Amino acid sequence: MNGQDNVLVLERSPFQLMRSTMWGLVLLKQQQLRYGCIKLQCLWCCGSLALFLALHSSQSYHRETVVSGMESTLKALRDGESVLDLSPRSTVSGGVEDVYGEDHATEDQLVTPWNFSVASGYSLLRDPQYNKGLAFTEKEREAHYLCGLLPPTITSQQLQEKQLINNIRQYQVPLQKYIAMMELQETNERLFYKLLVDNVEELLPIVYTPVVGEACQKYGSIFKRPQGLFISLKEKGKILEVLKNWPERSIQVIVVTDGERILGLGDLGCQGMGIPVGKLALYTALGGVRPSACLPITIDVGTNNEKLLNDEFYIGLRQKRATGKEYSELLHEFMTAVKQNYGEKVLIQFEDFANHNAFELLAKYGTTHLVFNDDIQGTASVVLAGVVAALKLIGGTLADHTFLFLGAGEAGTGIAELIALEMSKQTKTPIEETRKKIWLVDSKGLIVGSRKASLQHFKKPWAHEHEPVDSLLEAVKVIKPTVLIGSSGVGKTFTKEVIEAVTSINKKPLVMALSNPTSQSECTAEEAYQWSEGRAIFASGSPFDPIEYKGKVYYSGQANNAYIFPGFGLGLVISGAIRVHDDMLLAASEALAKLVTEENYEKGLIYPPFSDIRTISANIAASVAAKAYELGLATRLPRPQNLVKYAESCMYTPVYRKYR
């Protein structure tokens, strides 16, 4: 926008112009239907003509559009439909106003503590969104009928935070710390997030992996009050009504699981709710997405875990897991209801679905909904960032290296595909060629061409021509990888012999043991450094303490999805994105890799410290938003001039607000 002559300059392709025109016209049509406005009817007619001309001029441009990477794999499952295609099944909804005073930009404004009425008295102290405990001022106590309900002392949020972190540190059992944090979240929301933001490196393993895994296993025993929505087969046919039972209406991010593959722990059924709750806590603490705009959901279709079915404290449906048509119909009703209730721009993050369902859901709804699978796409993005950053330590370009994966599920194939896509982008080589630099080992050995007929669809692109190889150790010896990546979900599989073999091939091998929780990690940091004689560059999914080996201290990086998904989600929200595209994942990876400093490299780290996570998330959000605008997938116009500053201004801040 030119400030002097008020002229808007659009540097976009005809197809992108057509897309923006279409979304604008849909919004106009909605308003016309709502208000019956004659002028809008005229605009609609004129706009339709503009749309026809834009569509006509964009046909040659559209034919030349090339979609590759993960999108090419998923596109085949969608009968050729791309996320960049404008699906006739799509609709647009409006933005979300900051009504609660949660964002950084509204930090100094006075807030009215609304519930269904102005919250006051005992109800105010029981409302986690507004409760400040002993930090209510004299004026606030008088105005909101709190006198006598609190001790006379008035304290600060900083002192409350100091007291709580000291209390949490007294617990010896990690699960006790988790329970204490969840109780705080349910009684004083801002204090919970202030504590988490200011002590992120210490508390991240408590509210998320690895402790959240144990919490899910014991969720039935520690469950006290609902933190999200439970949608079961009993609600089939009325899921829209169930969604309306949630008190918040302006939802921006949903994390949903069916509990079938929780971390590396398997089928935990309804008790998988700990994962959506934990993920969304990080969306807020690390990415700045408002807690009022977050909704954790567990879809309960039963469980095949006999131990849970026989557990008297199990909180889910006591039946075998539904599959086939019954399962797909419930999921389709859910996806339709979410879009109907919350609009086009609500982000739906699929979490810990089994492989066969994860790929199918991403393929089915990627062109009609704003969907993201953290296990496939988030893991891929964070690992690619680590690999790109590690090139400064191990040398060469991405295309100079050979990759060997242990694990060919949704995480392994997703990582491999994004690496191949980035390699293709850098070398201008077809992705079919760059895939040949990447090899995968599953439970039956090296994935090779002779196995192609029996492979699941997502493994077939990795079936290269080679003699069958039965074990990981043999695969290391014949493939001679420079990068070894574990996503198997099986602990202790990077044995001493495997690490020694990969070290004998490379001066500085990159070893990434990604499986969670810690007990399922392919190897520990100590094992990687000792068995490689201190030569390995190591990163893992769960955190490990620094290791001293032969008088030198080694720091291992944590390839934690929490680096990516909070900032990625924020980028989608602030741009009003309507679809997720592979290029957005590449943008997030590149942004993260650029934030690794020389000081980090000197310690052998390939990721920046988590203490800077809010700055990291703002930069990732800006890169993702910029790509959304470039692709014509953003609906929030005009585009902010400085996307980093805009992202920071939109981030939730957990400091107490002053009440009228």
XYZ file of C-alpha atoms in Angstrom:
660
model
C 0.000 0.000 0.000
C 1.476 3.365 -1.060
C 0.785 5.938 1.674
C 0.841 8.951 -0.721
C -1.415 7.863 -3.549
C -3.221 5.075 -1.730
C -2.519 2.533 -4.494
C -2.366 -1.171 -3.684
C 0.212 -3.022 -5.769
C -0.367 -6.757 -6.200
C 2.561 -8.858 -7.388
C 0.780 -12.193 -7.652
C 0.131 -14.800 -10.312
C -3.232 -14.880 -12.140
C -4.097 -18.098 -10.329
C -3.342 -16.491 -6.947
C -5.431 -13.469 -7.932
C -8.253 -15.788 -8.902
C -8.003 -17.559 -5.539
C -8.088 -14.309 -3.546
C -11.019 -13.095 -5.669
C -12.899 -16.317 -5.040
C -12.507 -16.161 -1.261
C -13.505 -12.510 -1.247
C -16.614 -13.270 -3.284
C -17.575 -16.129 -1.007
C -17.397 -13.746 1.934
C -19.475 -11.190 0.034
C -22.026 -13.827 -0.860
C -22.291 -14.863 2.775
C -22.941 -11.262 3.753
C -25.474 -10.908 0.930
C -27.369 -13.942 2.142
C -27.283 -12.637 5.683
C -28.422 -9.083 4.983
C -30.112 -9.303 1.572
C -28.166 -6.259 0.422
C -28.818 -5.117 -3.178
C -25.395 -3.465 -3.459
C -23.701 -6.695 -2.477
C -25.720 -8.471 -5.147
C -24.262 -6.066 -7.697
C -20.765 -6.595 -6.358
C -21.294 -10.323 -6.580
C -22.232 -10.087 -10.277
C -19.265 -7.835 -11.106
C -16.998 -10.026 -9.057
C -18.195 -13.125 -10.885
C -17.104 -11.550 -14.176
C -13.721 -10.712 -12.656
C -13.420 -14.267 -11.413
C -14.170 -15.658 -14.899
C -11.467 -13.460 -16.477
C -8.936 -14.349 -13.777
C -9.728 -18.031 -14.157
C -9.384 -17.857 -17.943
C -5.991 -16.101 -17.766
C -4.727 -18.498 -15.119
C -5.304 -21.735 -17.021
C -1.841 -21.903 -18.596
C -0.272 -20.886 -15.297
C -2.153 -23.612 -13.451
C -1.079 -26.278 -15.958
C 2.564 -25.404 -15.302
C 2.250 -25.695 -11.510
C 4.353 -28.557 -10.160
C 3.543 -30.114 -6.804
C 6.157 -32.434 -5.291
C 7.363 -33.943 -2.042
C 4.899 -35.152 0.542
C 2.190 -33.407 -1.469
C 2.940 -35.635 -4.481
C 2.492 -38.757 -2.373
C -0.750 -37.497 -0.841
C -1.969 -36.119 -4.179
C -1.989 -39.634 -5.606
C -4.363 -40.652 -2.815
C -6.652 -37.686 -3.579
C -7.213 -38.572 -7.254
C -4.895 -35.760 -8.339
C -6.344 -32.991 -6.161
C -3.800 -30.542 -4.695
C -3.978 -28.308 -1.640
C -3.533 -25.397 -4.056
C -6.711 -26.341 -5.905
C -9.816 -24.438 -4.858
C -12.139 -27.186 -3.696
C -15.863 -26.564 -4.216
C -16.339 -28.197 -0.819
C -14.670 -25.249 0.940
C -16.138 -22.237 2.702
C -14.638 -19.260 4.508
C -15.299 -17.912 7.975
C -14.193 -14.708 9.647
C -11.297 -13.818 11.947
C -11.038 -14.028 15.725
C -11.079 -10.948 17.915
C -8.970 -10.782 21.088
C -11.921 -10.420 23.459
C -10.114 -11.608 26.592
C -7.021 -9.414 26.369
C -4.632 -12.303 25.878
C -2.231 -11.072 23.176
C 0.921 -9.022 23.590
C -0.653 -6.089 21.745
C -3.383 -5.741 24.404
C -1.152 -6.242 27.427
C -1.654 -2.750 28.856
C -5.392 -2.535 28.298
C -7.961 -2.823 31.058
C -9.941 -6.059 30.935
C -13.447 -6.837 32.113
C -13.476 -10.380 33.574
C -16.506 -11.611 31.658
C -17.835 -15.108 32.090
C -21.506 -15.325 31.125
C -21.722 -12.212 33.274
C -19.000 -10.173 34.967
C -17.100 -12.712 37.055
C -16.987 -11.751 40.728
C -16.743 -13.185 44.208
C -16.176 -16.888 44.660
C -16.868 -17.641 40.993
C -13.988 -15.357 39.985
C -11.576 -17.292 42.211
C -12.785 -20.531 40.599
C -12.303 -19.232 37.043
C -8.780 -20.210 35.869
C -8.859 -17.665 33.075
C -9.167 -14.698 35.457
C -8.057 -15.975 38.857
C -4.966 -14.229 40.228
C -4.995 -15.700 43.732
C -3.285 -13.421 46.240
C -2.267 -11.026 43.448
C -5.683 -9.301 43.373
C -5.200 -5.653 44.392
C -7.222 -3.913 47.114
C -9.242 -2.082 44.463
C -9.983 -5.328 42.567
C -11.011 -7.094 45.778
C -13.464 -4.328 46.563
C -14.857 -4.117 43.043
C -15.329 -7.858 42.576
C -16.572 -8.863 46.036
C -13.433 -10.748 47.047
C -12.984 -9.210 50.519
C -12.860 -11.956 53.120
C -12.462 -14.665 50.486
C -8.693 -14.155 50.429
C -6.084 -13.607 53.172
C -5.229 -9.905 53.574
C -1.735 -10.086 52.050
C -1.226 -8.970 48.446
C 1.590 -10.583 46.506
C 3.034 -10.278 43.008
C 2.912 -12.774 40.168
C 6.705 -13.020 40.337
C 6.586 -14.095 43.982
C 3.830 -16.593 43.243
C 5.974 -18.021 40.463
C 8.997 -18.310 42.764
C 6.940 -20.133 45.389
C 5.467 -22.587 42.888
C 8.722 -23.518 41.146
C 10.250 -24.181 44.572
C 7.291 -26.403 45.466
C 7.489 -28.338 42.189
C 11.202 -28.937 42.655
C 10.457 -30.634 45.963
C 8.714 -33.525 44.196
C 10.990 -36.476 43.493
C 8.615 -38.315 41.154
C 8.186 -36.698 37.689
C 4.507 -37.699 37.525
C 3.870 -35.736 40.728
C 5.342 -32.667 39.040
C 3.049 -33.253 36.054
C -0.015 -33.493 38.289
C 0.991 -30.309 40.130
C 1.365 -28.435 36.836
C -2.013 -29.649 35.549
C -3.712 -28.594 38.791
C -2.168 -25.148 38.423
C -3.414 -24.914 34.825
C -6.928 -25.711 36.017
C -6.910 -23.082 38.784
C -4.713 -20.193 37.553
C -4.117 -20.245 33.812
C -1.855 -17.207 33.506
C 0.387 -18.310 36.349
C 0.694 -21.768 34.760
C 1.881 -20.296 31.469
C 4.132 -17.714 33.149
C 5.816 -20.533 35.054
C 6.185 -22.632 31.906
C 7.485 -19.786 29.726
C 10.063 -18.656 32.282
C 11.270 -22.200 33.079
C 10.725 -23.856 29.711
C 13.850 -26.030 29.636
C 13.102 -27.413 33.098
C 9.337 -27.881 32.726
C 9.001 -28.872 29.064
C 9.883 -32.534 29.812
C 7.222 -32.471 32.562
C 4.224 -31.132 30.623
C 5.251 -32.956 27.445
C 7.531 -35.846 26.533
C 8.751 -37.913 28.283
C 6.539 -37.510 31.391
C 3.316 -37.029 29.421
C 3.726 -40.623 28.231
C 3.489 -41.947 31.778
C 0.612 -39.540 32.449
C -1.325 -41.048 29.529
C -0.682 -44.565 30.775
C -2.132 -43.598 34.164
C -4.634 -41.005 32.934
C -7.623 -42.897 34.317
C -6.138 -42.868 37.816
C -5.136 -39.196 37.840
C -8.183 -37.818 35.961
C -9.999 -35.153 37.999
C -11.788 -32.777 35.645
C -12.128 -32.504 31.842
C -9.522 -30.458 29.984
C -10.971 -31.026 26.514
C -13.748 -32.752 24.597
C -14.251 -36.520 24.554
C -16.124 -37.602 21.416
C -17.009 -41.287 21.330
C -19.026 -43.611 19.135
C -21.955 -42.826 21.441
C -22.015 -39.294 20.005
C -22.283 -40.437 16.388
C -24.905 -38.331 14.637
C -24.680 -35.452 17.105
C -21.021 -34.385 17.068
C -21.947 -30.818 16.106
C -24.051 -30.584 19.280
C -21.122 -31.920 21.325
C -18.782 -29.264 19.881
C -21.272 -26.591 20.917
C -20.984 -27.818 24.527
C -17.438 -26.415 24.675
C -17.688 -22.984 26.339
C -15.360 -21.155 23.939
C -16.603 -20.234 20.479
C -13.564 -18.614 18.817
C -11.377 -21.691 18.330
C -8.246 -21.370 16.185
C -6.351 -24.620 16.877
C -7.654 -28.127 17.578
C -5.351 -31.025 18.453
C -7.151 -34.338 18.039
C -6.116 -37.946 18.654
C -7.802 -41.315 18.600
C -5.202 -42.682 21.026
C -4.126 -45.606 18.860
C -0.395 -44.821 18.745
C 0.583 -42.660 21.709
C 4.291 -41.817 21.429
C 6.057 -45.189 21.418
C 3.619 -46.650 23.938
C 0.968 -48.025 21.595
C -2.816 -48.029 21.935
C -3.902 -46.071 25.021
C -7.444 -45.408 23.821
C -9.275 -42.589 25.547
C -6.333 -41.994 27.888
C -4.414 -40.459 24.998
C -6.078 -37.141 25.951
C -2.854 -36.169 27.724
C -1.244 -35.630 24.320
C -3.682 -32.990 22.921
C -3.678 -31.231 26.314
C 0.129 -31.183 26.404
C 0.496 -30.124 22.771
C -1.883 -27.194 23.183
C -0.146 -26.078 26.373
C 2.966 -25.760 24.203
C 1.042 -24.000 21.436
C 0.305 -21.304 24.005
C 3.535 -21.248 26.032
C 5.953 -21.583 23.114
C 3.957 -20.270 20.160
C 1.746 -17.694 21.832
C -1.580 -19.043 20.563
C -4.306 -17.930 23.008
C -5.429 -20.654 25.419
C -9.067 -19.638 24.862
C -8.566 -20.431 21.151
C -7.230 -23.960 21.773
C -9.352 -27.109 21.965
C -8.002 -30.601 22.868
C -10.142 -33.462 21.537
C -9.977 -37.229 21.921
C -12.029 -39.407 19.607
C -12.844 -42.629 21.427
C -13.562 -45.560 19.121
C -12.501 -48.169 21.675
C -9.141 -49.783 22.334
C -7.403 -53.058 21.591
C -5.339 -52.747 24.756
C -6.535 -55.659 26.901
C -4.876 -54.247 30.003
C -6.943 -51.068 29.734
C -10.153 -52.928 28.947
C -9.698 -54.868 32.187
C -8.662 -51.820 34.242
C -11.438 -50.706 36.587
C -10.162 -47.122 36.390
C -10.160 -46.933 32.571
C -12.226 -43.914 31.465
C -12.965 -44.843 27.842
C -15.299 -47.121 25.897
C -14.847 -50.735 26.932
C -14.895 -52.293 23.492
C -12.528 -53.287 20.710
C -11.423 -50.469 18.433
C -13.843 -49.638 15.609
C -12.418 -49.816 12.094
C -13.476 -49.535 8.473
C -16.720 -47.782 7.572
C -17.786 -47.176 11.177
C -14.487 -45.426 11.929
C -14.351 -43.369 8.723
C -17.963 -42.205 9.075
C -17.337 -40.959 12.619
C -14.175 -39.112 11.543
C -15.938 -37.574 8.553
C -18.794 -36.360 10.738
C -16.227 -34.869 13.104
C -14.338 -33.045 10.337
C -17.571 -31.713 8.846
C -18.859 -30.548 12.225
C -15.605 -28.769 13.091
C -15.685 -26.813 9.859
C -19.371 -25.985 10.276
C -18.929 -24.829 13.866
C -15.564 -23.036 13.701
C -15.093 -22.118 10.040
C -12.540 -22.599 7.311
C -9.471 -21.283 9.132
C -9.434 -23.485 12.225
C -6.263 -25.593 12.284
C -6.888 -29.301 12.935
C -3.737 -31.084 14.055
C -3.892 -34.885 13.866
C -1.864 -36.422 16.664
C -0.735 -40.012 17.315
C -3.024 -41.767 14.855
C -1.868 -45.174 13.610
C 0.066 -45.122 10.325
C -2.737 -46.388 8.107
C -5.195 -43.774 9.395
C -2.676 -40.917 9.621
C -1.809 -40.904 5.923
C -5.391 -41.504 4.832
C -6.748 -38.602 6.911
C -4.049 -36.218 5.709
C -4.691 -37.176 2.097
C -8.487 -37.069 2.412
C -8.840 -33.726 4.178
C -5.704 -31.864 3.043
C -7.572 -30.171 0.191
C -10.747 -29.287 2.085
C -9.530 -28.390 5.587
C -6.577 -26.696 7.266
C -4.975 -29.903 8.552
C -1.518 -30.747 9.871
C -0.057 -34.019 11.131
C 2.721 -33.370 13.603
C 3.985 -36.958 13.499
C 4.442 -36.830 9.725
C 4.986 -33.159 8.905
C 6.138 -31.621 12.182
C 8.737 -34.322 12.848
C 9.943 -34.060 9.253
C 10.365 -30.303 9.508
C 12.324 -30.318 12.768
C 14.613 -33.152 11.637
C 15.288 -31.453 8.296
C 16.233 -28.290 10.199
C 18.706 -30.295 12.303
C 20.213 -31.970 9.249
C 20.613 -28.649 7.407
C 22.211 -27.065 10.479
C 24.499 -30.094 10.964
C 26.021 -29.615 7.513
C 28.255 -26.929 9.012
C 29.745 -29.603 11.288
C 29.808 -32.666 9.029
C 30.500 -30.783 5.777
C 29.097 -31.011 2.275
C 25.677 -30.238 0.885
C 22.474 -32.167 1.486
C 22.909 -34.026 -1.817
C 26.427 -35.163 -0.810
C 25.051 -37.339 1.987
C 23.470 -40.774 2.163
C 20.651 -41.302 4.660
C 19.641 -44.525 6.378
C 16.467 -44.710 8.477
C 15.465 -47.289 11.037
C 11.675 -47.052 10.985
C 9.429 -46.611 7.970
C 6.203 -45.442 9.575
C 4.577 -42.039 9.368
C 7.513 -40.261 11.034
C 10.278 -42.009 9.062
C 8.675 -41.671 5.638
C 7.582 -38.104 6.380
C 11.149 -37.073 7.304
C 12.588 -38.870 4.296
C 10.141 -37.178 1.928
C 10.859 -33.679 3.216
C 14.639 -34.249 3.010
C 14.210 -35.472 -0.576
C 12.060 -32.426 -1.360
C 14.653 -29.994 0.044
C 17.401 -31.828 -1.850
C 15.338 -31.574 -5.031
C 14.796 -27.872 -4.433
C 18.523 -27.226 -3.925
C 19.789 -29.303 -6.850
C 16.896 -28.726 -9.310
C 16.723 -32.518 -9.619
C 13.445 -34.479 -9.817
C 12.394 -35.813 -6.442
C 12.338 -39.340 -7.855
C 16.118 -39.047 -8.192
C 16.817 -37.452 -4.798
C 14.848 -40.206 -3.077
C 17.555 -42.630 -4.197
C 19.931 -41.039 -1.661
C 17.635 -42.187 1.150
C 17.189 -45.772 2.387
C 14.737 -47.132 4.953
C 14.810 -50.219 7.152
C 11.608 -51.586 8.666
C 10.854 -54.664 10.774
C 11.497 -56.924 7.762
C 14.799 -55.374 6.741
C 15.919 -52.954 4.044
C 13.062 -51.726 1.860
C 13.999 -52.858 -1.660
C 12.307 -53.291 -5.016
C 11.658 -57.013 -4.611
C 9.350 -56.222 -1.655
C 7.317 -53.554 -3.467
C 4.208 -55.656 -4.071
C 3.707 -56.289 -0.338
C 4.531 -52.773 0.895
C 2.089 -50.187 2.235
C 1.576 -47.281 -0.177
C 3.668 -44.796 1.822
C 6.699 -47.131 1.757
C 6.694 -47.825 -1.984
C 8.619 -44.669 -3.055
C 11.547 -45.934 -0.960
C 11.787 -49.411 -2.513
C 15.088 -49.011 -4.392
C 16.781 -51.736 -6.414
C 19.119 -53.681 -4.131
C 19.661 -57.157 -2.825
C 17.566 -57.970 0.291
C 19.216 -57.043 3.597
C 17.796 -58.440 6.834
C 19.338 -56.321 9.611
C 20.193 -52.704 10.373
C 23.863 -53.594 10.953
C 24.158 -55.220 7.527
C 22.353 -52.255 5.963
C 24.905 -49.857 7.495
C 27.746 -51.931 6.061
C 26.377 -52.066 2.505
C 24.648 -48.658 2.207
C 27.464 -46.780 4.027
C 25.297 -43.913 5.313
C 26.676 -40.591 6.510
C 23.441 -39.872 8.424
C 21.682 -42.459 10.622
C 18.130 -41.620 11.745
C 15.971 -43.674 14.116
C 12.174 -43.351 14.174
C 11.331 -46.957 14.999
C 9.724 -46.487 18.414
C 11.904 -49.367 19.654
C 14.600 -48.681 22.242
C 18.222 -49.889 22.169
C 18.221 -50.627 18.438
C 21.290 -48.472 17.688
C 23.629 -51.033 19.219
C 27.331 -50.653 19.861
C 28.064 -52.565 16.643
C 25.796 -50.253 14.611
C 27.336 -47.039 15.988
C 30.864 -48.400 15.534
C 30.055 -49.401 11.957
C 28.695 -45.975 10.980
C 31.657 -44.295 12.730
C 34.149 -46.409 10.754
C 32.665 -44.956 7.550
C 32.538 -41.291 8.614
C 34.804 -38.836 10.364
C 31.753 -37.170 11.967
C 28.590 -39.265 11.613
C 25.240 -37.611 12.293
C 23.174 -39.864 14.569
C 19.569 -38.941 15.374
C 17.686 -41.198 17.813
C 14.217 -39.681 17.615
C 11.842 -42.127 19.294
C 9.958 -41.069 22.423
C 9.787 -41.388 25.372
C 13.368 -41.810 26.630
C 12.893 -45.539 27.238
C 12.135 -46.015 23.525
C 15.110 -43.986 22.236
C 17.246 -45.972 19.766
C 20.283 -45.137 21.912
C 21.259 -42.683 24.632
C 23.565 -39.697 24.259
C 26.165 -41.421 26.434
C 26.129 -44.530 24.229
C 26.416 -42.488 21.023
C 29.430 -40.519 22.257
C 31.217 -43.453 23.872
C 30.735 -45.897 20.991
C 31.757 -43.278 18.406
C 34.736 -42.203 20.552
C 33.310 -38.697 20.775
C 33.049 -38.221 17.015
C 29.266 -38.407 16.548
C 27.012 -35.391 16.160
C 24.025 -36.552 18.195
C 20.429 -35.419 18.565
C 17.450 -37.174 20.107
C 13.699 -36.870 20.477
C 13.815 -36.775 24.285
C 16.279 -34.671 26.285
C 19.586 -36.017 27.625
C 21.935 -34.323 30.085
C 25.429 -33.244 28.916
C 27.924 -36.127 28.841
C 31.599 -36.008 29.824
C 33.834 -38.297 27.772
C 37.624 -38.332 28.069
C 37.662 -34.929 29.751
C 35.379 -33.218 27.244
C 31.734 -32.250 27.791
C 29.338 -33.155 24.953
C 25.960 -31.461 24.505
C 23.282 -33.303 22.577
C 20.580 -31.531 20.623
C 16.909 -32.341 21.069
C 15.027 -32.808 17.805
C 11.784 -31.947 19.522
C 8.698 -31.148 17.450
C 8.053 -28.343 19.931
C 10.585 -26.304 17.954
C 8.272 -26.369 14.938
C 4.563 -26.880 15.555
C 3.881 -23.903 17.914
C 5.439 -21.372 15.536
C 4.056 -23.173 12.503
C 0.531 -23.006 13.924
C 0.945 -19.349 14.865
C 2.030 -18.578 11.307
C -1.115 -20.196 9.931
C -3.305 -18.301 12.402
C -1.848 -14.832 11.847
C -1.984 -15.174 8.059
C -5.489 -16.642 8.025
C -4.163 -19.578 5.991
C -6.719 -21.992 4.582
C -4.430 -24.906 3.645
C -1.044 -26.385 4.610
C 1.488 -26.814 1.784
C 4.884 -28.584 1.754
C 6.645 -25.295 0.997
C 5.458 -23.988 4.373
C 7.214 -26.919 6.073
C 10.424 -26.178 4.173
C 10.154 -22.519 5.173
C 9.805 -23.509 8.843
C 12.850 -25.827 8.620
C 15.008 -23.195 6.948
C 13.993 -20.565 9.513
C 14.895 -22.864 12.428
C 18.249 -23.891 10.921
C 19.249 -20.226 10.458
C 18.797 -19.574 14.194
C 21.629 -21.937 15.232
C 24.562 -19.736 16.313
C 28.316 -20.258 16.212
C 28.237 -20.624 19.987
C 25.773 -23.505 19.561
C 27.983 -25.133 16.931
C 31.022 -24.941 19.214
C 29.133 -27.114 21.702
C 28.174 -29.582 18.984
C 24.525 -28.441 19.020
C 22.440 -28.410 15.846
C 19.408 -26.727 17.436
C 19.170 -23.389 19.277
C 18.440 -23.500 23.025
C 14.824 -23.806 24.140
C 15.293 -20.757 26.338
C 14.892 -18.689 23.133
C 11.805 -20.581 21.990
C 9.426 -17.609 21.793
C 11.823 -15.726 19.525
C 12.286 -18.924 17.507
C 8.524 -19.383 17.187
C 7.994 -15.784 16.054
C 10.595 -16.206 13.295
C 9.116 -19.526 12.174
C 5.614 -18.027 12.221
C 6.789 -15.139 10.052
C 8.403 -17.500 7.518
C 5.314 -19.722 7.359
C 2.999 -16.718 6.998
C 5.200 -15.249 4.251
C 4.990 -18.518 2.336
C 1.210 -18.618 2.797
C 0.941 -15.153 1.251
C 3.308 -16.146 -1.555
C 1.222 -19.236 -2.373
C -2.039 -17.308 -2.268
C -3.297 -19.337 0.693
C -3.505 -16.422 3.169
C -6.809 -14.625 3.746
C -5.817 -11.993 6.289
C -5.288 -8.843 4.249
C -3.497 -6.564 3.875
C -0.264 -8.420 4.569
C 1.647 -6.909 7.524
C 4.895 -5.225 6.466
C 6.988 -6.790 9.250
C 5.727 -10.300 9.862
C 8.110 -11.025 12.753
C 6.919 -8.001 14.713
C 3.335 -8.783 13.809
C 3.738 -12.367 15.059
C 5.210 -11.093 18.327
C 2.316 -8.657 18.789
C -0.201 -11.483 18.332
C 1.422 -13.781 20.899
C -0.364 -14.529 24.143
C 1.343 -13.061 27.200
C 0.699 -14.683 30.595
C 1.210 -11.600 32.765
C -1.745 -10.667 34.969
C -4.134 -8.058 33.609
C -5.607 -5.201 35.632
C -9.363 -5.493 36.136
C -11.855 -2.671 36.086
